[in-house]
XYZ file of N, CA and C in Angstrom:
666
model
N 0.838 -1.193 0.000
C 0.000 0.000 0.000
C 0.875 1.245 0.000
N 0.637 2.134 -0.913
C 1.400 3.376 -1.003
C 0.531 4.527 -0.523
N 1.026 5.299 0.439
C 0.303 6.467 0.925
C 1.243 7.660 0.919
N 0.681 8.852 1.084
C 1.483 10.070 1.092
C 1.286 10.836 2.387
N 2.298 11.601 2.779
C 2.202 12.417 3.976
C 3.464 13.240 4.129
N 3.635 13.842 5.282
C 4.822 14.649 5.538
C 5.485 14.196 6.841
N 6.772 14.488 6.946
C 7.479 14.263 8.206
C 7.139 15.429 9.133
N 6.532 15.132 10.261
C 6.092 16.188 11.166
C 6.992 16.332 12.390
N 8.007 15.491 12.510
C 8.921 15.608 13.635
C 10.028 14.579 13.541
N 11.143 14.857 14.185
C 12.251 13.911 14.260
C 12.698 13.791 15.717
N 13.505 12.777 15.972
C 14.032 12.541 17.327
C 12.923 12.370 18.361
N 11.845 11.697 17.951
C 10.754 11.418 18.874
C 11.042 10.118 19.622
N 10.768 10.112 20.934
C 10.915 8.913 21.741
C 9.520 8.442 22.143
N 9.205 7.180 21.868
C 7.891 6.669 22.220
C 7.729 6.665 23.736
N 6.533 7.021 24.234
C 6.321 7.041 25.687
C 6.376 5.646 26.269
N 6.764 5.560 27.558
C 6.815 4.306 28.301
C 7.712 3.279 27.620
N 8.774 3.765 26.985
C 9.737 2.871 26.375
C 10.914 2.702 27.311
N 11.309 1.455 27.617
C 12.486 1.275 28.462
C 13.686 2.009 27.887
N 14.481 2.615 28.778
C 15.604 3.425 28.314
C 16.551 2.632 27.432
N 16.728 1.339 27.766
C 17.657 0.530 26.997
C 17.168 0.248 25.587
N 15.877 0.470 25.330
C 15.308 0.217 24.015
C 14.884 1.482 23.289
N 14.973 2.614 23.939
C 14.496 3.851 23.333
C 15.438 4.330 22.247
N 14.877 4.721 21.131
C 15.631 5.258 20.008
C 14.856 6.433 19.436
N 15.556 7.468 18.962
C 14.855 8.596 18.336
C 14.254 8.172 17.007
N 12.965 8.438 16.836
C 12.246 7.999 15.646
C 11.797 9.186 14.811
N 11.428 8.896 13.570
C 10.868 9.901 12.663
C 9.348 9.870 12.823
N 8.753 11.018 13.088
C 7.293 11.103 13.191
C 6.728 11.575 11.857
N 5.683 10.898 11.401
C 5.098 11.232 10.108
C 3.589 11.088 10.161
N 2.887 11.869 9.338
C 1.439 11.699 9.262
C 1.051 10.800 8.093
N 2.030 10.129 7.504
C 1.731 9.106 6.511
C 0.970 7.974 7.185
N -0.207 7.591 6.703
C -0.972 6.525 7.363
C -0.190 5.220 7.423
N -0.095 4.658 8.634
C 0.526 3.351 8.838
C -0.531 2.451 9.452
N -0.864 1.379 8.766
C -1.895 0.466 9.225
C -1.278 -0.855 9.668
N -2.009 -1.641 10.474
C -1.479 -2.949 10.868
C -1.052 -3.758 9.646
N 0.171 -4.267 9.691
C 0.720 -4.999 8.558
C 1.735 -4.185 7.775
N 1.776 -2.861 7.990
C 2.728 -2.002 7.276
C 4.109 -1.980 7.918
N 4.219 -2.465 9.154
C 5.509 -2.408 9.829
C 6.570 -3.120 9.001
N 7.733 -2.494 8.922
C 8.816 -3.047 8.117
C 8.875 -2.467 6.720
N 7.831 -1.741 6.327
C 7.831 -1.119 5.011
C 8.662 0.150 4.997
N 9.106 0.589 3.827
C 9.983 1.757 3.751
C 9.231 3.081 3.824
N 9.881 4.072 4.412
C 9.425 5.459 4.369
C 10.320 6.165 3.354
N 9.715 6.706 2.294
C 10.479 7.293 1.189
C 10.368 8.807 1.195
N 11.422 9.463 0.683
C 11.316 10.894 0.450
C 10.868 11.137 -0.992
N 10.794 12.389 -1.412
C 10.270 12.711 -2.740
C 11.199 12.250 -3.862
N 12.431 11.908 -3.507
C 13.383 11.410 -4.517
C 13.362 9.890 -4.605
N 12.489 9.272 -3.838
C 12.417 7.817 -3.859
C 13.464 7.143 -3.002
N 14.165 7.917 -2.163
C 15.192 7.353 -1.296
C 14.551 6.868 0.010
N 14.996 5.723 0.495
C 14.477 5.193 1.755
C 15.121 5.957 2.914
N 14.295 6.620 3.718
C 14.820 7.394 4.844
C 14.460 6.764 6.192
N 13.626 5.728 6.170
C 13.256 5.090 7.418
C 12.455 3.829 7.180
N 12.199 3.096 8.282
C 11.386 1.882 8.222
C 10.190 2.062 9.144
N 8.991 2.003 8.591
C 7.772 2.200 9.365
C 7.668 1.148 10.463
N 7.332 1.605 11.671
C 7.375 0.646 12.778
C 6.280 0.783 13.806
N 5.642 1.953 13.976
C 4.690 2.098 15.078
C 3.674 3.186 14.784
N 2.542 3.115 15.491
C 1.520 4.154 15.425
C 1.078 4.492 16.847
N 0.403 5.630 16.990
C -0.280 5.962 18.235
C -1.740 5.590 18.018
N -2.235 4.564 18.695
C -3.563 4.029 18.375
C -4.708 4.999 18.596
N -4.556 5.942 19.530
C -5.655 6.858 19.837
C -5.562 8.180 19.079
N -4.616 8.276 18.146
C -4.448 9.516 17.385
C -4.750 9.263 15.912
N -4.925 10.353 15.165
C -5.192 10.255 13.739
C -3.908 10.431 12.944
N -3.496 9.362 12.261
C -2.352 9.443 11.339
C -1.082 9.984 11.984
N -0.728 9.463 13.142
C 0.578 9.752 13.733
C 1.347 8.436 13.770
N 2.353 8.359 12.917
C 3.145 7.148 12.819
C 4.615 7.430 13.061
N 5.377 6.376 13.275
C 6.793 6.523 13.574
C 7.607 5.535 12.737
N 8.782 6.003 12.322
C 9.669 5.176 11.507
C 11.072 5.190 12.098
N 11.739 4.047 12.026
C 13.123 3.950 12.466
C 14.002 4.641 11.427
N 14.878 5.575 11.819
C 15.749 6.260 10.855
C 16.624 5.266 10.094
N 16.860 5.550 8.828
C 17.582 4.608 7.968
C 19.011 4.356 8.456
N 19.653 5.356 9.081
C 21.012 5.129 9.574
C 21.044 4.066 10.661
N 19.974 4.006 11.475
C 19.890 2.962 12.496
C 19.667 1.604 11.840
N 18.844 1.586 10.798
C 18.623 0.337 10.059
C 19.940 -0.164 9.476
N 20.709 0.749 8.872
C 21.984 0.359 8.270
C 22.939 -0.246 9.295
N 22.866 0.254 10.532
C 23.802 -0.207 11.553
C 23.572 -1.658 11.962
N 22.376 -2.197 11.668
C 22.087 -3.576 12.068
C 21.984 -4.527 10.880
N 22.106 -4.016 9.667
C 21.943 -4.858 8.484
C 22.968 -5.987 8.460
N 24.218 -5.673 8.768
C 25.260 -6.703 8.707
C 24.961 -7.841 9.676
N 24.430 -7.514 10.884
C 24.075 -8.545 11.856
C 22.919 -9.399 11.353
N 21.934 -8.764 10.713
C 20.793 -9.505 10.180
C 21.220 -10.457 9.071
N 22.120 -10.000 8.208
C 22.599 -10.847 7.116
C 23.440 -12.000 7.659
N 24.300 -11.675 8.621
C 25.230 -12.688 9.156
C 24.532 -13.703 10.053
N 23.655 -13.232 10.954
C 23.079 -14.112 11.971
C 21.601 -14.418 11.763
N 20.949 -13.674 10.884
C 19.532 -13.909 10.652
C 18.633 -13.294 11.704
N 19.209 -12.578 12.665
C 18.431 -11.958 13.723
C 19.283 -10.880 14.381
N 18.657 -10.071 15.208
C 19.395 -9.071 15.965
C 20.061 -9.736 17.173
N 21.335 -9.454 17.367
C 22.050 -9.932 18.543
C 22.133 -8.771 19.522
N 21.364 -8.860 20.611
C 21.308 -7.755 21.570
C 21.847 -8.209 22.926
N 22.530 -7.330 23.627
C 22.962 -7.668 24.990
C 21.787 -7.610 25.950
N 21.850 -8.405 27.008
C 20.780 -8.445 28.005
C 21.234 -7.685 29.234
N 20.693 -6.470 29.391
C 21.025 -5.645 30.551
C 20.219 -6.095 31.762
N 18.945 -6.372 31.560
C 18.157 -7.010 32.595
C 17.321 -6.105 33.479
N 17.278 -4.811 33.202
C 16.426 -3.933 34.013
C 15.839 -2.817 33.167
N 14.718 -2.283 33.647
C 14.071 -1.132 33.037
C 13.974 -0.041 34.082
N 14.068 1.211 33.647
C 14.018 2.287 34.625
C 13.609 3.619 34.040
N 13.543 4.601 34.919
C 13.160 5.961 34.560
C 14.120 6.937 35.217
N 14.501 7.962 34.488
C 15.398 8.968 35.049
C 14.646 9.856 36.038
N 15.309 10.155 37.149
C 14.738 11.088 38.114
C 15.737 12.209 38.374
N 15.218 13.402 38.644
C 16.063 14.567 38.883
C 15.609 15.336 40.103
N 16.171 16.528 40.262
C 15.926 17.332 41.464
C 14.454 17.681 41.638
N 13.754 17.999 40.529
C 12.352 18.406 40.642
C 11.495 17.271 41.191
N 11.727 16.047 40.685
C 10.945 14.918 41.164
C 11.308 14.583 42.607
N 12.572 14.676 42.952
C 12.996 14.389 44.317
C 12.351 15.373 45.297
N 12.195 16.616 44.837
C 11.569 17.633 45.686
C 10.113 17.288 45.967
N 9.434 16.754 44.974
C 8.032 16.372 45.144
C 7.921 15.151 46.050
N 8.795 14.176 45.842
C 8.702 12.929 46.595
C 9.142 13.089 48.049
N 10.109 13.995 48.282
C 10.643 14.224 49.624
C 11.147 12.915 50.246
N 11.902 12.166 49.438
C 12.494 10.910 49.887
C 14.006 10.990 49.748
N 14.752 10.183 50.513
C 16.222 10.190 50.417
C 16.702 9.512 49.140
N 16.526 10.207 48.019
C 16.924 9.676 46.717
C 18.060 10.507 46.157
N 18.580 10.090 45.009
C 19.612 10.841 44.311
C 19.276 10.867 42.832
N 19.853 11.796 42.099
C 19.601 11.872 40.663
C 20.190 10.645 39.971
N 19.508 10.181 38.956
C 20.022 9.046 38.204
C 18.907 8.242 37.571
N 19.198 6.991 37.278
C 18.257 6.091 36.615
C 17.614 5.189 37.666
N 16.352 5.455 37.965
C 15.615 4.672 38.955
C 15.194 3.344 38.332
N 15.640 2.235 38.927
C 15.289 0.921 38.408
C 13.906 0.539 38.919
N 12.998 0.285 37.980
C 11.634 -0.081 38.339
C 11.392 -1.583 38.211
N 11.976 -2.208 37.194
C 11.731 -3.629 36.947
C 13.051 -4.356 36.725
N 13.223 -5.471 37.422
C 14.346 -6.386 37.191
C 13.800 -7.629 36.493
N 14.356 -7.979 35.339
C 13.857 -9.135 34.608
C 14.366 -10.421 35.262
N 13.453 -11.337 35.593
C 13.846 -12.585 36.262
C 14.870 -13.372 35.438
N 15.885 -13.879 36.105
C 16.901 -14.682 35.444
C 17.939 -13.883 34.686
N 17.835 -12.560 34.722
C 18.767 -11.703 33.994
C 20.057 -11.529 34.791
N 21.106 -10.997 34.152
C 22.341 -10.717 34.897
C 22.137 -9.696 35.999
N 21.214 -8.758 35.817
C 20.913 -7.791 36.873
C 20.285 -8.489 38.073
N 19.436 -9.476 37.803
C 18.823 -10.269 38.861
C 19.895 -11.051 39.615
N 20.806 -11.686 38.867
C 21.876 -12.464 39.488
C 22.809 -11.590 40.315
N 22.964 -10.319 39.911
C 23.850 -9.401 40.631
C 23.187 -8.825 41.877
N 21.918 -9.174 42.125
C 21.235 -8.714 43.321
C 20.676 -7.316 43.241
N 20.493 -6.799 42.034
C 19.925 -5.469 41.902
C 18.434 -5.498 42.260
N 17.935 -4.370 42.727
C 16.577 -4.297 43.270
C 15.690 -3.406 42.409
N 14.481 -3.896 42.120
C 13.505 -3.120 41.383
C 12.518 -2.452 42.323
N 11.597 -1.678 41.768
C 10.631 -0.956 42.573
C 9.508 -1.843 43.083
N 8.867 -1.391 44.158
C 7.778 -2.151 44.758
C 6.564 -1.286 45.077
N 6.761 0.031 45.192
C 5.683 0.926 45.603
C 5.238 1.767 44.413
N 3.961 1.665 44.050
C 3.431 2.430 42.921
C 3.209 3.883 43.331
N 3.640 4.801 42.454
C 3.456 6.231 42.695
C 2.966 6.870 41.408
N 1.894 7.646 41.516
C 1.330 8.322 40.342
C 1.148 9.800 40.649
N 1.613 10.649 39.737
C 1.442 12.092 39.853
C 1.086 12.619 38.472
N -0.193 12.935 38.275
C -0.632 13.360 36.950
C -0.466 12.221 35.958
N 0.305 12.482 34.900
C 0.555 11.447 33.892
C 1.790 10.622 34.205
N 2.503 10.985 35.280
C 3.718 10.276 35.657
C 3.385 9.093 36.561
N 3.909 7.933 36.217
C 3.699 6.742 37.024
C 5.037 6.054 37.245
N 5.371 5.764 38.509
C 6.659 5.166 38.853
C 6.475 4.010 39.817
N 7.475 3.122 39.821
C 7.599 2.110 40.855
C 8.790 2.509 41.711
N 8.525 2.911 42.942
C 9.577 3.390 43.830
C 10.118 2.260 44.694
N 11.317 2.490 45.231
C 11.935 1.527 46.121
C 13.084 0.768 45.510
N 13.319 0.967 44.221
C 14.398 0.252 43.544
C 15.720 0.991 43.644
N 16.773 0.318 43.187
C 18.094 0.940 43.132
C 18.084 2.122 42.170
N 19.040 3.027 42.358
C 19.227 4.143 41.436
C 20.637 4.058 40.872
N 20.733 3.912 39.561
C 22.028 3.842 38.892
C 22.514 5.263 38.640
N 23.672 5.619 39.202
C 24.191 6.982 39.058
C 25.273 7.087 37.990
N 25.910 5.947 37.657
C 26.909 5.926 36.592
C 26.851 4.592 35.861
N 27.060 4.645 34.551
C 27.160 3.449 33.735
C 28.456 3.527 32.947
N 29.353 2.601 33.197
C 30.676 2.586 32.550
C 31.355 3.950 32.634
N 31.261 4.559 33.810
C 31.931 5.835 34.061
C 31.156 7.058 33.658
N 30.072 6.890 32.892
C 29.286 8.035 32.440
C 28.103 8.282 33.357
N 27.837 9.538 33.743
C 26.709 9.842 34.624
C 25.376 9.562 33.952
N 24.384 9.165 34.743
C 23.062 8.841 34.207
C 22.072 9.985 34.395
N 22.586 11.181 34.585
C 21.715 12.343 34.781
C 21.402 13.072 33.477
N 22.028 12.670 32.391
C 21.842 13.337 31.103
C 21.437 12.304 30.055
N 20.168 12.338 29.574
C 19.707 11.351 28.590
C 20.573 11.313 27.337
N 21.096 12.469 26.931
C 21.897 12.510 25.711
C 23.227 11.780 25.876
N 23.684 11.645 27.122
C 24.921 10.918 27.368
C 24.670 9.433 27.618
N 23.495 9.117 28.184
C 23.183 7.710 28.441
C 22.926 6.955 27.144
N 22.170 7.570 26.224
C 21.744 6.879 25.013
C 22.910 6.281 24.231
N 23.982 7.041 23.919
C 25.081 6.431 23.162
C 25.797 5.325 23.933
N 25.837 5.435 25.265
C 26.452 4.369 26.068
C 25.644 3.085 25.932
N 24.338 3.195 26.056
C 23.469 2.018 25.961
C 23.506 1.411 24.564
N 23.512 2.280 23.546
C 23.538 1.766 22.175
C 24.859 1.076 21.868
N 25.929 1.499 22.537
C 27.248 0.934 22.261
C 27.519 -0.389 22.940
N 26.629 -0.824 23.851
C 26.857 -2.079 24.572
C 26.662 -3.282 23.654
N 27.539 -4.266 23.803
C 27.490 -5.482 22.981
C 27.585 -6.713 23.863
N 27.151 -7.834 23.309
C 27.251 -9.101 24.030
C 28.716 -9.361 24.368
N 28.978 -9.709 25.624
C 30.342 -9.962 26.066
C 30.996 -8.774 26.738
N 30.396 -7.572 26.587
C 30.948 -6.383 27.245
C 30.740 -6.474 28.761
N 31.594 -5.789 29.488
C 31.454 -5.691 30.935
C 30.719 -4.415 31.284
N 29.647 -4.546 32.051
C 28.848 -3.397 32.475
C 29.226 -3.058 33.910
N 29.700 -1.841 34.117
C 30.087 -1.378 35.449
C 29.189 -0.219 35.844
N 28.518 -0.360 36.992
C 27.553 0.655 37.409
C 27.778 1.059 38.860
N 27.568 2.340 39.132
C 27.499 2.826 40.503
C 26.030 2.853 40.881
N 25.678 2.178 41.971
C 24.277 1.983 42.347
C 24.023 2.540 43.750
N 23.023 3.403 43.850
C 22.624 4.017 45.117
C 21.450 3.244 45.699
N 21.592 2.834 46.989
C 20.508 2.123 47.669
C 20.503 2.491 49.150
N 19.402 3.045 49.582
C 19.196 3.361 50.994
C 20.356 4.157 51.596
N 20.814 5.157 50.855
C 21.839 6.056 51.356
C 23.263 5.634 51.086
N 23.467 4.415 50.606
C 24.821 3.931 50.310
C 24.992 3.716 48.813
N 26.244 3.850 48.343
C 26.563 3.613 46.934
C 27.520 2.436 46.830
N 27.210 1.521 45.924
C 28.082 0.375 45.708
C 28.305 0.198 44.217
N 29.272 -0.624 43.864
C 29.580 -0.874 42.456
C 29.068 -2.251 42.065
N 28.386 -2.313 40.943
C 27.869 -3.571 40.408
C 28.516 -3.808 39.054
N 29.082 -4.989 38.878
C 29.776 -5.324 37.633
C 29.291 -6.690 37.140
N 28.915 -6.768 35.887
C 28.621 -8.083 35.303
C 28.820 -8.040 33.790
N 28.994 -9.236 33.219
C 29.189 -9.382 31.782
C 27.843 -9.556 31.101
N 27.673 -8.922 29.964
C 26.384 -8.932 29.271
C 26.248 -10.168 28.380
N 25.249 -11.030 28.659
C 24.974 -12.151 27.758
C 24.054 -11.696 26.636
N 23.749 -12.590 25.720
C 22.794 -12.255 24.661
C 21.387 -12.244 25.241
N 20.611 -11.265 24.832
C 19.224 -11.167 25.286
C 18.432 -12.345 24.728
N 17.747 -13.097 25.593
C 16.964 -14.237 25.102
C 15.684 -13.776 24.430
N 15.038 -14.693 23.743
C 13.735 -14.409 23.145
C 12.717 -14.376 24.260
N 12.084 -13.228 24.462
C 11.162 -13.034 25.576
C 9.717 -13.064 25.102
N 8.762 -13.355 26.008
C 7.346 -13.304 25.622
C 7.005 -11.950 25.024
N 6.274 -11.953 23.920
C 5.905 -10.707 23.259
C 6.847 -10.338 22.123
N 7.967 -11.061 22.003
C 8.911 -10.769 20.927
C 8.392 -11.234 19.576
N 7.519 -12.223 19.577
C 6.986 -12.766 18.326
C 5.471 -12.836 18.433
N 4.759 -12.881 17.294
C 3.302 -13.032 17.337
C 2.926 -14.310 18.068
N 1.694 -14.339 18.622
C 1.255 -15.473 19.421
C 1.331 -16.783 18.653
N 1.009 -16.751 17.351
C 1.002 -17.989 16.586
C 2.399 -18.562 16.408
N 3.453 -17.730 16.654
C 4.818 -18.210 16.524
C 5.483 -18.427 17.875
N 4.749 -18.178 18.954
C 5.355 -18.201 20.280
C 5.930 -19.556 20.642
N 5.376 -20.628 20.045
C 5.864 -21.956 20.380
C 7.082 -22.386 19.593
N 7.501 -21.605 18.610
C 8.652 -21.982 17.796
C 9.936 -21.784 18.564
N 10.910 -22.634 18.353
C 12.188 -22.553 19.042
C 13.230 -21.785 18.246
N 13.006 -21.672 16.928
C 13.988 -21.005 16.081
C 14.050 -19.520 16.403
N 15.269 -18.951 16.587
C 15.389 -17.508 16.855
C 14.772 -16.700 15.726
N 14.133 -15.599 16.086
C 13.501 -14.729 15.092
C 13.940 -13.299 15.320
N 13.545 -12.450 14.389
C 13.827 -11.034 14.550
C 13.014 -10.489 15.702
N 13.474 -9.375 16.270
C 12.728 -8.712 17.323
C 11.407 -8.217 16.761
N 10.430 -7.946 17.618
C 9.078 -7.645 17.142
C 9.001 -6.378 16.313
N 8.089 -6.391 15.355
C 7.777 -5.191 14.598
C 6.428 -4.735 15.088
N 6.368 -3.569 15.733
C 5.156 -3.136 16.401
C 4.337 -2.222 15.515
N 3.078 -2.639 15.253
C 2.144 -1.733 14.598
C 1.612 -0.726 15.606
N 1.754 -1.072 16.901
C 1.373 -0.159 17.982
C 2.474 -0.150 18.990
N 2.803 1.019 19.574
C 3.881 1.087 20.546
C 3.494 0.362 21.837
């Protein structure tokens, strides 16, 4: 299906996306329907500038495409291995800063608040702690009580622009070194990154029983 539209924004981050998976996307009002994921986004010269990947289900014609430079960066892995080889960090989190700490009035520090630890992950094996207490303020929703990562491989976690390239640069076999704040104390956590396993939701339900590795999911909805 061929449709027309305009690019209405760049460097968009989908909401509620784990930091380790967040990538700046191209926003377009070109209609993207279920089944279009993986199709090319073309400019007026017929050049592929992105790969259609997601929509906002409650909006009219707001779609997102992966920038072509990001696609190019993984092509060699897809050709060589038939799938994406991703490191397994094992946790999801949200950045917190001074303004949020002021509202919460808790003994916290700036950094990456860990909300979820994936069972069986290297983060789980290292004894890292996820959140347990639900907190909602307006549109903000957090799980409090987890560790706060203040540094990743020497880089501070207080600046999203500095965290993103660090996370994107991690590879299977790399050593992850983190400074972790918990209950007023800071400790160092170090572990080696294994390959991320195929997790529930990575493939359509009809393929969930297959053992053969597949590509990561293509989302018609974020």
